[in-house]
Amino acid sequence: MTRVAVVGSGIGGLTAAIALRARGHEVDVYDQAGELSEIGAGVSLGGNGMRVLDALGLGKAVREASSNLHRIQFHHWRTGEIFHEHPMGDWYEQRFGGPFLGIHRADFHQVLLTAFDGEPHLGRRCVAVHESATGAGLEFADGSGAEADVVVGADGLRSTVRHHVNDTDEAVFAAMSCFRGLVPVDRVPGGDTFGLTFFLGPGRHLVAYPVRGGELINFVAYVPDPEWTLESWSARCEPAEAVAAFAGWSPTVTALLAGAEETGRWALYDREPLRRWSTERVTLLGDAAHPMLPHAGQGTNQAIEDAAALAHFLGQPDGLHRYEQARKARTRQIQLGSRTNATCFQVPDGPPAEERNARLAGLPQMVGWIHEYDVYANLTGNDS
């Protein structure tokens, strides 16, 4: 049995804690938050992430808290006309081995907290990590500390643990920001028919899908914006700012953006792929290891895959480095591909948009290598 300290009680950290406990390890989770509140909006879960959640016994609870995204639709930004549609639902599950779901981050977090069956240590902002031949230690801002055999940094984009593993790295600004919010479905014309819904326009786009069993529509609206540089999940703005940024768009878009009671806004950053994720007793997971832009919809799913791989290798000889090697190439490819996707969505109207729209007809096949991935099958060849 290994004593593990997980820094960060988000989706990646809690999934890792659950997976590690299932393997017989002793796990404590530490988080800087003073309390766990209902933060964030929606996240999407693909077949690759659901395969892990099913294996951990969480699939039923996640499905009950989610909305099945039964189709994908692409709409013209001004007219709202659908120019391409593809079934998801049963087709997706048969093709990729699991459902494609939209879930409120808070609902997902509650499923994980229930499965963890314990309380994270709150109010513990990690400020330093130390390690020796016999263990690893954490220092917290309140003067307290913790000891473990292994430390897992699941502390997100601005990870303190990453700075222990690597030299300080700089954030890469995408020169974009996004508006994000949740809207009751009855405020959105046609909202009760939404699956995974895109509105694509000149230089900007909006993605929307149902969460919480279809009660709410989650939206993320992307705009080119070199001026808004605030890298914060908690930044807020007036819904009118989002409406103004999409002036002239379809009435459905306007109603969606205007219907949010609270709108978040933040600048989009990622980091360059890391040279290494691990030392002898410290490793990274999720955004702490491979922060990526949201344009592949894989940040959450890749953290879940990381958790499965880490639990598989921990306790084996050189387990942390083998975990890193099993994960690094895949996450790097998705991380860099998310940047490419960002530029794809920023084209102007006219022939560039028409060319992009024609390519979107093949989207389910183009992303098949991501969604069909079975992390467990890809770990067996690395066993000792």
Tab-separated table of C-alpha atoms in Angstrom:
chain	number	residue	atom	x	y	z
A	1	MET	CA	0.000	0.000	0.000
A	2	THR	CA	1.271	3.441	-0.965
A	3	ARG	CA	0.330	6.629	0.869
A	4	VAL	CA	-0.725	9.150	-1.758
A	5	ALA	CA	-1.383	12.863	-1.365
A	6	VAL	CA	-3.477	14.289	-4.205
A	7	VAL	CA	-3.305	18.068	-4.568
A	8	GLY	CA	-6.580	19.263	-6.067
A	9	SER	CA	-10.119	17.990	-5.548
A	10	GLY	CA	-11.448	18.682	-9.032
A	11	ILE	CA	-12.629	16.027	-11.454
A	12	GLY	CA	-9.146	14.703	-12.219
A	13	GLY	CA	-7.996	14.651	-8.600
A	14	LEU	CA	-11.094	12.914	-7.265
A	15	THR	CA	-11.189	10.375	-10.091
A	16	ALA	CA	-7.546	9.556	-9.398
A	17	ALA	CA	-8.260	9.242	-5.668
A	18	ILE	CA	-11.139	6.836	-6.321
A	19	ALA	CA	-9.079	4.764	-8.762
A	20	LEU	CA	-6.093	4.637	-6.415
A	21	ARG	CA	-8.212	3.591	-3.443
A	22	ALA	CA	-9.740	0.843	-5.562
A	23	ARG	CA	-6.184	-0.479	-5.975
A	24	GLY	CA	-5.661	-0.541	-2.217
A	25	HIS	CA	-3.682	2.665	-1.772
A	26	GLU	CA	-4.208	5.118	1.091
A	27	VAL	CA	-5.262	8.465	-0.359
A	28	ASP	CA	-5.724	11.952	1.055
A	29	VAL	CA	-6.949	14.849	-1.089
A	30	TYR	CA	-6.030	18.478	-0.406
A	31	ASP	CA	-7.607	21.575	-1.945
A	32	GLN	CA	-7.103	25.315	-1.552
A	33	ALA	CA	-10.849	26.042	-1.544
A	34	GLY	CA	-12.372	26.838	1.808
A	35	GLU	CA	-15.598	25.123	0.800
A	36	LEU	CA	-16.843	23.090	-2.131
A	37	SER	CA	-19.437	25.171	-3.956
A	38	GLU	CA	-21.437	24.716	-7.155
A	39	ILE	CA	-18.961	26.219	-9.583
A	40	GLY	CA	-18.450	25.869	-13.305
A	41	ALA	CA	-20.891	25.010	-16.027
A	42	GLY	CA	-21.075	22.008	-18.350
A	43	VAL	CA	-18.527	19.421	-19.381
A	44	SER	CA	-18.832	16.752	-22.060
A	45	LEU	CA	-17.933	13.114	-21.506
A	46	GLY	CA	-17.014	10.885	-24.428
A	47	GLY	CA	-16.805	7.129	-24.782
A	48	ASN	CA	-13.130	7.154	-23.810
A	49	GLY	CA	-13.828	8.827	-20.470
A	50	MET	CA	-17.008	6.871	-19.784
A	51	ARG	CA	-15.121	3.587	-20.232
A	52	VAL	CA	-13.053	4.493	-17.162
A	53	LEU	CA	-16.024	5.720	-15.147
A	54	ASP	CA	-17.881	2.478	-15.901
A	55	ALA	CA	-14.879	0.445	-14.760
A	56	LEU	CA	-14.822	2.402	-11.489
A	57	GLY	CA	-18.522	1.709	-10.894
A	58	LEU	CA	-19.542	5.322	-11.504
A	59	GLY	CA	-21.238	4.960	-14.882
A	60	LYS	CA	-24.812	4.573	-13.632
A	61	ALA	CA	-24.665	7.635	-11.372
A	62	VAL	CA	-23.031	9.732	-14.096
A	63	ARG	CA	-25.644	8.729	-16.672
A	64	GLU	CA	-28.471	9.594	-14.275
A	65	ALA	CA	-27.030	13.073	-13.734
A	66	SER	CA	-26.357	13.735	-17.433
A	67	SER	CA	-28.023	14.464	-20.736
A	68	ASN	CA	-27.361	12.140	-23.652
A	69	LEU	CA	-26.258	14.279	-26.599
A	70	HIS	CA	-28.275	12.419	-29.188
A	71	ARG	CA	-27.135	14.354	-32.242
A	72	ILE	CA	-24.602	16.903	-33.430
A	73	GLN	CA	-25.759	19.896	-35.450
A	74	PHE	CA	-23.950	22.733	-37.212
A	75	HIS	CA	-25.917	25.944	-37.794
A	76	HIS	CA	-25.237	29.001	-39.912
A	77	TRP	CA	-24.436	31.887	-37.613
A	78	ARG	CA	-26.997	34.381	-38.985
A	79	THR	CA	-29.876	32.312	-40.378
A	80	GLY	CA	-29.693	29.468	-37.866
A	81	GLU	CA	-30.038	27.042	-40.783
A	82	ILE	CA	-28.618	23.561	-40.150
A	83	PHE	CA	-25.976	22.854	-42.793
A	84	HIS	CA	-24.861	19.520	-41.370
A	85	GLU	CA	-26.296	17.044	-38.871
A	86	HIS	CA	-25.136	13.656	-37.651
A	87	PRO	CA	-26.813	11.225	-35.250
A	88	MET	CA	-25.087	10.510	-31.952
A	89	GLY	CA	-26.984	8.586	-29.250
A	90	ASP	CA	-27.096	4.881	-30.114
A	91	TRP	CA	-24.857	5.381	-33.153
A	92	TYR	CA	-22.126	6.929	-31.028
A	93	GLU	CA	-22.355	4.301	-28.281
A	94	GLN	CA	-22.143	1.425	-30.753
A	95	ARG	CA	-19.216	3.061	-32.571
A	96	PHE	CA	-17.198	4.225	-29.579
A	97	GLY	CA	-18.177	1.900	-26.746
A	98	GLY	CA	-19.918	4.392	-24.482
A	99	PRO	CA	-22.330	7.337	-24.547
A	100	PHE	CA	-21.583	10.963	-25.329
A	101	LEU	CA	-22.959	12.994	-22.415
A	102	GLY	CA	-23.333	16.564	-21.234
A	103	ILE	CA	-23.160	17.032	-17.470
A	104	HIS	CA	-23.084	19.994	-15.113
A	105	ARG	CA	-19.638	20.127	-13.533
A	106	ALA	CA	-21.179	20.426	-10.052
A	107	ASP	CA	-23.337	17.320	-10.623
A	108	PHE	CA	-20.315	15.352	-11.794
A	109	HIS	CA	-18.296	16.594	-8.846
A	110	GLN	CA	-20.998	15.411	-6.448
A	111	VAL	CA	-20.976	11.925	-7.998
A	112	LEU	CA	-17.224	11.777	-7.430
A	113	LEU	CA	-17.419	13.111	-3.868
A	114	THR	CA	-20.009	10.465	-2.997
A	115	ALA	CA	-17.847	7.714	-4.471
A	116	PHE	CA	-14.743	9.026	-2.705
A	117	ASP	CA	-16.614	8.499	0.569
A	118	GLY	CA	-14.575	10.973	2.525
A	119	GLU	CA	-13.859	14.656	2.879
A	120	PRO	CA	-11.048	16.440	1.045
A	121	HIS	CA	-8.862	18.542	3.306
A	122	LEU	CA	-10.040	22.063	2.450
A	123	GLY	CA	-8.299	25.386	2.945
A	124	ARG	CA	-4.962	23.773	2.069
A	125	ARG	CA	-3.293	25.865	-0.605
A	126	CYS	CA	-0.112	24.108	-1.590
A	127	VAL	CA	2.879	26.452	-1.717
A	128	ALA	CA	5.782	23.984	-1.867
A	129	VAL	CA	6.615	20.334	-2.433
A	130	HIS	CA	9.614	18.497	-1.015
A	131	GLU	CA	10.829	14.989	-1.612
A	132	SER	CA	13.509	12.666	-0.341
A	133	ALA	CA	14.514	9.053	-0.824
A	134	THR	CA	11.849	7.997	1.666
A	135	GLY	CA	8.866	10.202	0.939
A	136	ALA	CA	7.363	13.486	-0.199
A	137	GLY	CA	5.979	16.422	1.738
A	138	LEU	CA	3.597	19.295	1.124
A	139	GLU	CA	3.670	22.768	2.631
A	140	PHE	CA	0.427	24.753	2.781
A	141	ALA	CA	-0.140	28.492	2.985
A	142	ASP	CA	-1.672	28.188	6.467
A	143	GLY	CA	1.594	26.788	7.837
A	144	SER	CA	0.455	23.182	7.996
A	145	GLY	CA	1.955	20.307	6.049
A	146	ALA	CA	1.407	16.717	5.005
A	147	GLU	CA	3.593	13.684	4.327
A	148	ALA	CA	3.090	10.863	1.863
A	149	ASP	CA	4.976	8.322	-0.197
A	150	VAL	CA	3.831	9.917	-3.449
A	151	VAL	CA	2.365	13.316	-4.377
A	152	VAL	CA	-0.008	13.724	-7.338
A	153	GLY	CA	-0.436	17.243	-8.671
A	154	ALA	CA	-3.996	17.594	-9.943
A	155	ASP	CA	-4.029	21.304	-9.165
A	156	GLY	CA	-4.905	22.627	-12.576
A	157	LEU	CA	-3.609	25.161	-15.032
A	158	ARG	CA	-1.661	27.179	-12.471
A	159	SER	CA	-0.245	24.134	-10.710
A	160	THR	CA	2.199	24.584	-7.858
A	161	VAL	CA	3.205	20.934	-8.092
A	162	ARG	CA	4.162	21.368	-11.761
A	163	HIS	CA	6.776	23.928	-10.720
A	164	HIS	CA	8.398	21.307	-8.508
A	165	VAL	CA	8.587	18.833	-11.395
A	166	ASN	CA	9.625	21.345	-14.091
A	167	ASP	CA	11.156	24.749	-14.370
A	168	THR	CA	8.579	27.521	-14.352
A	169	ASP	CA	6.740	27.588	-17.656
A	170	GLU	CA	4.869	30.425	-19.260
A	171	ALA	CA	1.229	30.425	-20.224
A	172	VAL	CA	0.502	30.578	-23.957
A	173	PHE	CA	-2.309	33.032	-24.734
A	174	ALA	CA	-4.615	32.019	-27.579
A	175	ALA	CA	-5.742	35.642	-28.164
A	176	MET	CA	-9.295	34.446	-27.541
A	177	SER	CA	-11.769	34.676	-24.721
A	178	CYS	CA	-15.011	32.874	-24.131
A	179	PHE	CA	-18.347	33.614	-22.510
A	180	ARG	CA	-19.895	30.750	-20.604
A	181	GLY	CA	-23.205	30.234	-18.869
A	182	LEU	CA	-26.261	28.107	-18.141
A	183	VAL	CA	-29.781	28.925	-19.319
A	184	PRO	CA	-33.116	27.283	-18.439
A	185	VAL	CA	-34.208	25.338	-21.483
A	186	ASP	CA	-37.560	27.139	-21.753
A	187	ARG	CA	-35.734	30.423	-22.453
A	188	VAL	CA	-34.109	29.033	-25.610
A	189	PRO	CA	-36.208	28.640	-28.790
A	190	GLY	CA	-35.873	24.998	-29.783
A	191	GLY	CA	-33.678	24.297	-26.782
A	192	ASP	CA	-35.522	21.077	-26.011
A	193	THR	CA	-34.226	19.652	-29.310
A	194	PHE	CA	-30.560	20.486	-28.696
A	195	GLY	CA	-27.913	17.822	-28.800
A	196	LEU	CA	-24.339	18.994	-29.325
A	197	THR	CA	-25.091	22.232	-31.156
A	198	PHE	CA	-22.685	24.552	-32.980
A	199	PHE	CA	-23.286	27.994	-34.476
A	200	LEU	CA	-20.335	28.898	-36.707
A	201	GLY	CA	-19.713	32.444	-37.872
A	202	PRO	CA	-16.968	34.760	-39.076
A	203	GLY	CA	-14.124	34.623	-36.592
A	204	ARG	CA	-16.192	33.254	-33.727
A	205	HIS	CA	-18.456	30.394	-32.766
A	206	LEU	CA	-20.774	29.091	-30.067
A	207	VAL	CA	-21.208	25.571	-28.681
A	208	ALA	CA	-24.272	24.575	-26.647
A	209	TYR	CA	-25.671	21.364	-25.191
A	210	PRO	CA	-28.135	20.263	-22.492
A	211	VAL	CA	-27.132	19.276	-18.968
A	212	ARG	CA	-29.002	18.238	-15.831
A	213	GLY	CA	-31.408	15.982	-17.696
A	214	GLY	CA	-32.263	18.687	-20.205
A	215	GLU	CA	-33.315	21.303	-17.641
A	216	LEU	CA	-30.461	23.638	-18.576
A	217	ILE	CA	-28.549	24.523	-21.725
A	218	ASN	CA	-24.819	25.025	-21.289
A	219	PHE	CA	-23.147	27.422	-23.724
A	220	VAL	CA	-19.599	28.454	-24.508
A	221	ALA	CA	-19.209	31.361	-26.937
A	222	TYR	CA	-15.736	32.051	-28.337
A	223	VAL	CA	-14.491	35.412	-29.617
A	224	PRO	CA	-11.103	36.613	-30.892
A	225	ASP	CA	-9.935	38.955	-28.187
A	226	PRO	CA	-6.292	39.985	-27.605
A	227	GLU	CA	-7.338	42.514	-24.935
A	228	TRP	CA	-9.141	40.304	-22.390
A	229	THR	CA	-6.236	38.467	-20.746
A	230	LEU	CA	-7.710	37.498	-17.375
A	231	GLU	CA	-6.955	33.798	-16.826
A	232	SER	CA	-9.677	33.058	-14.296
A	233	TRP	CA	-12.543	30.586	-14.055
A	234	SER	CA	-14.335	32.894	-11.622
A	235	ALA	CA	-14.357	36.098	-13.712
A	236	ARG	CA	-17.858	37.397	-14.416
A	237	CYS	CA	-19.395	39.805	-16.884
A	238	GLU	CA	-22.842	41.083	-17.785
A	239	PRO	CA	-24.848	38.866	-20.169
A	240	ALA	CA	-25.299	41.989	-22.327
A	241	GLU	CA	-21.568	41.887	-23.152
A	242	ALA	CA	-21.966	38.435	-24.670
A	243	VAL	CA	-25.066	39.510	-26.575
A	244	ALA	CA	-23.214	42.506	-27.986
A	245	ALA	CA	-20.279	40.331	-29.058
A	246	PHE	CA	-22.699	38.253	-31.173
A	247	ALA	CA	-24.814	41.088	-32.585
A	248	GLY	CA	-26.531	40.124	-35.815
A	249	TRP	CA	-26.453	36.409	-35.077
A	250	SER	CA	-29.436	34.044	-35.086
A	251	PRO	CA	-32.251	34.900	-32.630
A	252	THR	CA	-31.581	31.528	-31.006
A	253	VAL	CA	-28.034	32.630	-30.180
A	254	THR	CA	-29.238	35.986	-28.882
A	255	ALA	CA	-31.874	34.345	-26.670
A	256	LEU	CA	-29.348	31.858	-25.358
A	257	LEU	CA	-26.783	34.494	-24.414
A	258	ALA	CA	-29.381	36.858	-22.968
A	259	GLY	CA	-31.045	34.119	-20.923
A	260	ALA	CA	-28.160	33.444	-18.564
A	261	GLU	CA	-28.566	34.814	-15.061
A	262	GLU	CA	-24.799	34.828	-14.647
A	263	THR	CA	-22.148	34.825	-17.378
A	264	GLY	CA	-18.515	33.911	-16.947
A	265	ARG	CA	-15.737	35.212	-19.124
A	266	TRP	CA	-12.145	34.188	-19.280
A	267	ALA	CA	-9.152	34.323	-21.549
A	268	LEU	CA	-7.983	31.074	-23.138
A	269	TYR	CA	-4.509	29.837	-22.310
A	270	ASP	CA	-2.666	26.579	-22.503
A	271	ARG	CA	0.977	25.581	-21.932
A	272	GLU	CA	3.601	23.999	-24.140
A	273	PRO	CA	3.756	20.202	-23.726
A	274	LEU	CA	5.994	19.380	-20.786
A	275	ARG	CA	9.377	17.746	-21.100
A	276	ARG	CA	8.595	15.581	-18.098
A	277	TRP	CA	5.684	14.956	-15.750
A	278	SER	CA	7.361	13.052	-12.924
A	279	THR	CA	10.193	12.878	-10.450
A	280	GLU	CA	10.835	9.868	-8.251
A	281	ARG	CA	7.925	10.609	-5.899
A	282	VAL	CA	5.876	13.365	-7.547
A	283	THR	CA	3.777	13.299	-10.699
A	284	LEU	CA	1.161	15.358	-12.527
A	285	LEU	CA	-2.322	14.706	-13.853
A	286	GLY	CA	-4.922	16.505	-15.970
A	287	ASP	CA	-4.476	20.237	-16.558
A	288	ALA	CA	-1.425	20.279	-14.303
A	289	ALA	CA	0.285	17.969	-16.806
A	290	HIS	CA	-1.241	18.943	-20.145
A	291	PRO	CA	-3.501	22.034	-20.072
A	292	MET	CA	-5.265	22.268	-23.403
A	293	LEU	CA	-7.617	24.611	-25.174
A	294	PRO	CA	-11.240	23.437	-25.052
A	295	HIS	CA	-11.705	22.998	-28.817
A	296	ALA	CA	-11.387	19.206	-28.766
A	297	GLY	CA	-13.681	18.816	-25.739
A	298	GLN	CA	-11.127	16.518	-24.124
A	299	GLY	CA	-9.727	18.230	-21.042
A	300	THR	CA	-11.975	16.314	-18.644
A	301	ASN	CA	-11.746	13.034	-20.533
A	302	GLN	CA	-7.957	13.129	-20.633
A	303	ALA	CA	-7.774	13.740	-16.879
A	304	ILE	CA	-10.018	10.700	-16.378
A	305	GLU	CA	-7.774	8.601	-18.628
A	306	ASP	CA	-4.755	9.832	-16.646
A	307	ALA	CA	-6.390	8.669	-13.421
A	308	ALA	CA	-6.886	5.149	-14.765
A	309	ALA	CA	-3.298	4.938	-16.003
A	310	LEU	CA	-1.820	6.287	-12.779
A	311	ALA	CA	-3.757	3.790	-10.679
A	312	HIS	CA	-2.575	0.998	-12.979
A	313	PHE	CA	1.124	1.804	-12.667
A	314	LEU	CA	1.467	3.104	-9.112
A	315	GLY	CA	3.178	0.485	-6.990
A	316	GLN	CA	4.992	-1.080	-9.942
A	317	PRO	CA	8.758	-0.573	-10.351
A	318	ASP	CA	9.411	2.917	-11.747
A	319	GLY	CA	5.633	3.308	-11.830
A	320	LEU	CA	5.441	7.109	-12.085
A	321	HIS	CA	7.738	7.275	-15.089
A	322	ARG	CA	5.921	4.418	-16.779
A	323	TYR	CA	2.630	6.219	-16.190
A	324	GLU	CA	4.103	9.333	-17.788
A	325	GLN	CA	5.409	7.439	-20.792
A	326	ALA	CA	2.055	5.722	-21.298
A	327	ARG	CA	0.219	9.057	-21.394
A	328	LYS	CA	2.536	11.717	-22.756
A	329	ALA	CA	2.333	11.090	-26.521
A	330	ARG	CA	-1.477	10.877	-26.593
A	331	THR	CA	-2.087	13.974	-24.497
A	332	ARG	CA	0.516	15.933	-26.469
A	333	GLN	CA	-1.255	15.081	-29.728
A	334	ILE	CA	-4.635	16.156	-28.373
A	335	GLN	CA	-3.172	19.247	-26.723
A	336	LEU	CA	-1.587	20.481	-29.965
A	337	GLY	CA	-4.609	19.394	-32.004
A	338	SER	CA	-6.814	21.610	-29.840
A	339	ARG	CA	-4.769	24.593	-31.008
A	340	THR	CA	-5.306	23.582	-34.621
A	341	ASN	CA	-9.042	23.273	-34.013
A	342	ALA	CA	-9.069	26.803	-32.624
A	343	THR	CA	-7.766	28.239	-35.890
A	344	CYS	CA	-10.276	26.136	-37.857
A	345	PHE	CA	-13.142	27.903	-36.082
A	346	GLN	CA	-11.756	31.405	-36.701
A	347	VAL	CA	-12.114	31.556	-40.482
A	348	PRO	CA	-14.090	34.356	-42.202
A	349	ASP	CA	-17.270	33.871	-44.200
A	350	GLY	CA	-17.010	32.887	-47.832
A	351	PRO	CA	-14.859	30.130	-49.396
A	352	PRO	CA	-12.782	29.446	-46.235
A	353	ALA	CA	-15.965	28.821	-44.219
A	354	GLU	CA	-17.488	26.739	-47.008
A	355	GLU	CA	-14.363	24.576	-47.150
A	356	ARG	CA	-14.391	24.108	-43.368
A	357	ASN	CA	-18.094	23.307	-43.324
A	358	ALA	CA	-17.636	20.627	-45.975
A	359	ARG	CA	-14.923	18.993	-43.857
A	360	LEU	CA	-17.214	18.907	-40.836
A	361	ALA	CA	-19.331	16.228	-42.515
A	362	GLY	CA	-16.540	13.814	-41.636
A	363	LEU	CA	-16.104	14.982	-38.047
A	364	PRO	CA	-17.226	11.776	-36.258
A	365	GLN	CA	-14.671	9.799	-38.254
A	366	MET	CA	-11.924	12.413	-37.836
A	367	VAL	CA	-12.156	12.269	-34.043
A	368	GLY	CA	-12.644	8.508	-33.884
A	369	TRP	CA	-9.073	7.893	-32.715
A	370	ILE	CA	-9.776	10.034	-29.651
A	371	HIS	CA	-13.191	8.687	-28.665
A	372	GLU	CA	-12.658	4.983	-29.349
A	373	TYR	CA	-9.496	4.865	-27.236
A	374	ASP	CA	-9.460	2.215	-24.509
A	375	VAL	CA	-6.957	3.317	-21.897
A	376	TYR	CA	-6.961	-0.098	-20.209
A	377	ALA	CA	-6.204	-1.977	-23.436
A	378	ASN	CA	-3.332	0.406	-24.114
A	379	LEU	CA	-1.805	-0.164	-20.669
A	380	THR	CA	-1.555	-3.952	-20.730
A	381	GLY	CA	1.420	-3.911	-23.085
A	382	ASN	CA	3.343	-1.817	-20.539
A	383	ASP	CA	2.915	-4.186	-17.602
A	384	SER	CA	6.036	-5.431	-15.867
